[in-house]
Amino acid sequence: MKLEVKQLRKNFGEIEVLHGISFAVESGKALGLLGRNGAGKTTTIRIIMNVFKNNGGEVLLDGKPFHSREQPIGYLPEERGMYPRKKILEQMVYFASLRGMETKQAKERGRYWLKRLEIEEYENRKLETLSKGNQQKVQLAQALIHDPQIVILDEPFSGLDPVNSQILKDVVIDLIKENKLVIFSSHQMSYVEEFCEEVAIINHGEIVLDGNLKQIKREYGKDRLILSSDNWNLNELHEKLKEDFSRLVKVEQKKRDFLILSLLPQVTKEEFLKGLLEKKIEIQTFGNYEPSLQDIFVQKAGEED
């Protein structure tokens, strides 16, 4: 399957909050849908879910108009969406019945997911009696009980400790291996990097960057180097580069452990390295710079309103 969002627009009154959003994701892959609070991520997801009506553009599945009722979606919202004072398995079966599942099958699938997420002992407990992390796992079980082919996870790791995060990571990896189509929205960039081949960054209702994550990283790291020294601290090294190497490199950023440099036009990495050795700079770290998704996100969506 291929889900495409094309030129999506959404107005609330006279204010347009989505200005032509476009991206695509295929089965067996995960798309990281990223943006600051208020950027338009949740609005986009709710249009896909048919909770909101769009004012322009379209959502397509394999080239045809997408209707969420015809193709069940597993949706884990950022906000809690279950009944706190109802028993867990009881309400999971109820939600599954709304999707057309028979009671017997719903109980079997519900118990499968509760066991898979290591919370089977709570099936007859009220949701409100569980910790925040276990409530999140119940929500995930409810989202996956009907074996959806399209899965949308909005801040899925919220409230999870490292052990429970690993359980959820294993589930997400398996969903991708099972050829599900996954849209993954999170502010925790390390998880996005771990799961997502493709990313789309929304800022102020517009896509400011999208594509294959590896290719994006290569492009952003092009002609950039990292450098640290054994005999100069970073501040001293920075000043040394400005004094003796200004015709070769520009210092772009100082990280905790190294400097990020960009080679000036026509300068090769070998030429710069030779100059460092001639100046008796003892090299601790030297190599190509690969930016983190966090770095790229801040650059594309980090400006203040």
Coordinates of C-alpha atoms in Angstrom, one line a residue:
M1 CA 0.0 0.0 0.0
K2 CA 1.0 3.6 -0.5
L3 CA -0.7 6.4 1.4
E4 CA -0.3 9.8 -0.1
V5 CA -1.2 13.2 1.4
K6 CA -1.4 15.8 -1.4
Q7 CA -1.6 19.5 -1.0
L8 CA -3.6 19.3 2.2
R9 CA -5.2 22.5 3.4
K10 CA -7.2 23.2 6.6
N11 CA -8.9 26.3 7.9
F12 CA -10.3 27.0 11.3
G13 CA -12.5 30.0 10.7
E14 CA -10.5 32.5 8.7
I15 CA -7.2 31.1 9.8
E16 CA -5.5 28.6 7.5
V17 CA -3.4 26.2 9.6
L18 CA -2.2 23.8 6.9
H19 CA -0.9 25.4 3.7
G20 CA -0.6 22.5 1.3
I21 CA 0.9 19.6 3.2
S22 CA 2.3 16.7 1.0
F23 CA 4.1 13.5 1.9
A24 CA 3.8 9.7 1.2
V25 CA 4.6 6.5 3.0
E26 CA 4.5 2.9 1.9
S27 CA 3.8 -0.5 3.5
G28 CA 6.8 -1.9 5.3
K29 CA 8.2 1.5 6.1
A30 CA 7.8 4.1 8.8
L31 CA 7.5 7.8 8.2
G32 CA 8.5 10.2 10.9
L33 CA 6.1 13.1 11.0
L34 CA 7.8 15.9 12.9
G35 CA 7.1 19.4 14.0
R36 CA 7.0 21.7 17.0
N37 CA 3.9 22.0 19.1
G38 CA 1.2 23.7 17.0
A39 CA 3.0 23.0 13.7
G40 CA 0.1 21.0 12.3
K41 CA 1.0 17.4 12.9
T42 CA -2.1 16.5 14.9
T43 CA -4.4 18.4 12.5
T44 CA -2.9 16.4 9.6
I45 CA -3.3 13.1 11.4
R46 CA -6.9 14.0 12.3
I47 CA -7.7 14.7 8.7
I48 CA -6.3 11.3 7.7
M49 CA -8.4 9.8 10.4
N50 CA -11.5 11.7 9.1
V51 CA -12.0 13.4 12.4
F52 CA -11.5 16.8 10.6
K53 CA -12.6 17.7 7.1
N54 CA -9.9 19.3 4.9
N55 CA -10.5 22.5 3.0
G56 CA -8.3 21.5 0.1
G57 CA -6.1 18.7 -1.2
E58 CA -6.6 15.0 -0.8
V59 CA -5.6 11.8 0.9
L60 CA -5.0 8.8 -1.4
L61 CA -4.5 5.1 -0.8
D62 CA -2.9 3.4 -3.8
G63 CA -4.0 6.3 -6.0
K64 CA -7.6 6.3 -4.9
P65 CA -9.4 8.5 -2.3
F66 CA -8.8 7.2 1.2
H67 CA -11.7 6.5 3.5
S68 CA -10.6 5.5 7.0
R69 CA -13.8 3.5 7.6
E70 CA -13.0 1.2 4.7
Q71 CA -9.3 0.7 5.7
P72 CA -9.1 0.3 9.5
I73 CA -6.4 2.4 11.2
G74 CA -4.6 1.6 14.4
Y75 CA -4.3 5.0 16.1
L76 CA -2.5 5.7 19.3
P77 CA -3.3 9.4 20.2
E78 CA -1.1 11.5 22.3
E79 CA -4.0 12.2 24.6
R80 CA -5.6 9.3 26.6
G81 CA -8.7 8.0 24.8
M82 CA -10.0 5.2 26.9
Y83 CA -12.4 5.1 29.9
P84 CA -10.4 5.4 33.2
R85 CA -13.1 3.7 35.4
K86 CA -13.8 0.8 33.1
K87 CA -12.0 -2.6 33.3
I88 CA -9.3 -2.9 30.7
L89 CA -10.2 -6.0 28.8
E90 CA -13.9 -5.1 28.9
Q91 CA -13.4 -1.8 27.2
M92 CA -10.9 -3.2 24.7
V93 CA -13.5 -5.7 23.6
Y94 CA -16.0 -2.9 23.4
F95 CA -13.7 -0.8 21.2
A96 CA -12.9 -3.8 19.0
S97 CA -16.7 -4.5 18.5
L98 CA -17.0 -1.0 17.1
R99 CA -14.6 -2.1 14.5
G100 CA -16.7 -5.1 13.7
M101 CA -14.9 -7.8 15.7
E102 CA -16.8 -10.7 17.3
T103 CA -16.5 -10.8 21.1
K104 CA -14.6 -14.1 21.2
Q105 CA -12.0 -12.9 18.7
A106 CA -11.7 -9.6 20.5
K107 CA -11.0 -11.2 23.8
E108 CA -8.4 -13.5 22.2
R109 CA -6.6 -10.6 20.5
G110 CA -6.9 -8.4 23.6
R111 CA -5.3 -11.0 25.8
Y112 CA -2.6 -11.6 23.2
W113 CA -1.6 -7.9 23.2
L114 CA -1.8 -7.5 26.9
K115 CA 0.5 -10.5 27.3
R116 CA 2.8 -9.2 24.5
L117 CA 3.1 -5.9 26.4
E118 CA 3.6 -7.6 29.7
I119 CA 0.4 -6.3 31.4
E120 CA -1.8 -9.4 31.2
E121 CA -2.3 -9.4 35.0
Y122 CA -4.2 -6.1 34.7
E123 CA -7.0 -7.2 32.4
N124 CA -9.7 -7.0 35.1
R125 CA -8.3 -3.8 36.6
K126 CA -9.7 -0.3 36.0
L127 CA -7.5 1.7 33.8
E128 CA -7.1 4.6 36.3
T129 CA -5.4 2.2 38.8
L130 CA -2.5 1.7 36.4
S131 CA 0.7 3.7 36.2
K132 CA 1.0 6.3 33.3
G133 CA 3.3 4.0 31.4
N134 CA 1.1 0.9 31.7
Q135 CA -1.9 3.0 30.7
Q136 CA 0.1 3.9 27.6
K137 CA 0.7 0.2 26.8
V138 CA -3.1 -0.5 27.2
Q139 CA -3.8 2.3 24.7
L140 CA -1.3 0.7 22.3
A141 CA -2.9 -2.7 22.7
Q142 CA -6.3 -1.2 22.0
A143 CA -4.9 0.4 18.9
L144 CA -3.6 -2.9 17.5
I145 CA -6.3 -5.3 18.6
H146 CA -7.9 -5.4 15.2
D147 CA -4.6 -6.0 13.3
P148 CA -4.7 -2.8 11.2
Q149 CA -2.5 -2.4 8.1
I150 CA -2.1 1.3 8.8
V151 CA -0.7 2.3 12.2
I152 CA -0.4 5.9 13.4
L153 CA 1.5 6.5 16.6
D154 CA 1.5 9.9 18.1
E155 CA 4.1 10.3 20.9
P156 CA 4.0 6.6 21.7
F157 CA 6.9 6.6 24.2
S158 CA 5.2 9.2 26.5
G159 CA 5.5 8.1 30.1
L160 CA 7.5 5.0 29.4
D161 CA 10.6 4.0 31.4
P162 CA 13.5 2.4 29.6
V163 CA 12.3 -1.2 30.0
N164 CA 8.8 -0.4 28.7
S165 CA 10.3 1.7 25.9
Q166 CA 12.3 -1.3 24.8
I167 CA 9.1 -3.4 24.7
L168 CA 7.4 -0.8 22.6
K169 CA 10.4 -0.5 20.3
D170 CA 10.2 -4.3 19.7
V171 CA 6.5 -4.0 18.8
V172 CA 7.2 -1.1 16.3
I173 CA 10.0 -3.0 14.7
D174 CA 7.8 -6.0 14.2
L175 CA 5.0 -3.9 12.8
I176 CA 7.3 -2.7 10.1
K177 CA 8.6 -6.2 9.4
E178 CA 5.0 -7.3 9.1
N179 CA 4.6 -4.9 6.2
K180 CA 2.4 -2.4 8.1
L181 CA 2.3 1.2 7.0
V182 CA 3.5 3.2 10.0
I183 CA 3.3 7.0 10.6
F184 CA 5.3 7.9 13.7
S185 CA 5.0 11.3 15.3
S186 CA 7.4 12.1 18.2
H187 CA 9.6 14.8 19.7
Q188 CA 12.0 12.1 20.7
M189 CA 14.3 12.2 17.7
S190 CA 16.4 9.1 18.7
Y191 CA 13.3 6.9 18.2
V192 CA 12.5 8.5 14.9
E193 CA 16.0 7.8 13.7
E194 CA 15.8 4.2 14.8
F195 CA 12.6 3.4 13.0
C196 CA 11.9 5.7 10.2
E197 CA 13.4 5.6 6.7
E198 CA 11.5 8.7 5.6
V199 CA 10.8 11.9 7.5
A200 CA 8.6 15.0 6.9
I201 CA 9.1 18.1 9.0
I202 CA 6.1 20.5 9.4
N203 CA 6.7 24.1 10.4
H204 CA 3.9 26.6 10.6
G205 CA 1.6 24.4 8.5
E206 CA 4.1 23.7 5.7
I207 CA 6.4 20.9 4.9
V208 CA 9.9 22.4 5.2
L209 CA 11.9 19.2 4.6
D210 CA 11.0 15.6 3.6
G211 CA 12.6 12.6 2.0
N212 CA 14.9 9.7 2.9
L213 CA 16.5 10.3 6.2
K214 CA 19.9 8.8 5.2
Q215 CA 20.0 11.0 2.1
I216 CA 19.0 14.1 4.1
K217 CA 21.8 13.4 6.6
R218 CA 24.4 13.0 3.8
E219 CA 23.3 16.2 2.2
Y220 CA 23.4 18.2 5.4
G221 CA 26.8 16.7 6.3
K222 CA 28.3 17.4 2.8
D223 CA 31.7 19.2 3.0
R224 CA 31.5 19.4 6.8
L225 CA 34.0 17.9 9.2
I226 CA 34.4 17.3 12.9
L227 CA 37.6 18.1 14.7
S228 CA 39.0 17.9 18.3
S229 CA 42.5 17.9 19.6
D230 CA 44.5 16.3 22.3
N231 CA 46.6 19.3 23.0
W232 CA 44.1 22.1 22.5
N233 CA 40.7 22.6 24.2
L234 CA 37.8 23.5 22.0
N235 CA 38.0 27.3 22.6
E236 CA 41.8 27.3 21.9
L237 CA 41.3 25.2 18.9
H238 CA 38.6 27.5 17.6
E239 CA 40.9 30.5 17.9
K240 CA 43.8 28.6 16.3
L241 CA 41.6 27.8 13.3
K242 CA 40.5 31.4 12.9
E243 CA 44.1 32.6 13.0
D244 CA 45.8 30.0 10.8
F245 CA 43.2 28.3 8.8
S246 CA 40.6 30.9 7.8
R247 CA 41.4 30.4 4.1
L248 CA 40.6 26.7 4.4
V249 CA 37.7 26.2 6.8
K250 CA 35.0 28.0 8.6
V251 CA 34.0 27.0 12.2
E252 CA 30.2 26.5 12.1
Q253 CA 29.4 25.2 15.6
K254 CA 31.0 24.1 18.8
K255 CA 29.6 20.9 20.3
R256 CA 30.5 19.5 23.7
D257 CA 33.3 17.2 22.4
F258 CA 34.2 18.6 18.9
L259 CA 34.0 21.5 16.5
I260 CA 31.9 21.3 13.3
L261 CA 33.7 22.9 10.3
S262 CA 32.9 23.5 6.7
L263 CA 35.5 23.4 4.0
L264 CA 35.7 26.5 1.9
P265 CA 35.3 26.2 -1.9
Q266 CA 38.1 24.3 -3.7
V267 CA 39.6 23.1 -0.4
T268 CA 40.1 19.4 0.1
K269 CA 40.0 17.4 3.3
E270 CA 43.5 16.2 2.6
E271 CA 44.8 19.8 2.2
F272 CA 43.3 20.8 5.6
L273 CA 44.6 17.7 7.4
K274 CA 48.1 18.3 6.1
G275 CA 47.9 21.9 7.4
L276 CA 46.9 20.6 10.9
L277 CA 49.8 18.2 11.0
E278 CA 52.2 20.9 9.9
K279 CA 51.0 23.1 12.8
K280 CA 51.7 20.3 15.3
I281 CA 48.0 20.0 16.2
E282 CA 47.5 16.6 17.8
I283 CA 44.3 15.3 16.4
Q284 CA 41.9 13.4 18.6
T285 CA 38.9 13.3 16.3
F286 CA 38.8 14.1 12.6
G287 CA 36.3 13.0 10.0
N288 CA 33.1 13.6 8.1
Y289 CA 30.2 15.2 10.0
E290 CA 26.9 13.3 10.1
P291 CA 24.3 15.5 11.7
S292 CA 21.7 14.1 14.0
L293 CA 18.1 14.4 13.2
Q294 CA 17.9 16.7 16.3
D295 CA 20.4 19.0 14.6
I296 CA 18.5 19.0 11.3
F297 CA 15.1 19.6 13.1
V298 CA 16.4 22.5 15.0
Q299 CA 17.8 24.1 11.9
K300 CA 14.6 23.7 9.9
A301 CA 12.0 24.2 12.6
G302 CA 13.8 25.8 15.5
E303 CA 13.1 29.5 14.9
E304 CA 10.9 31.2 17.4
D305 CA 7.5 32.5 16.5

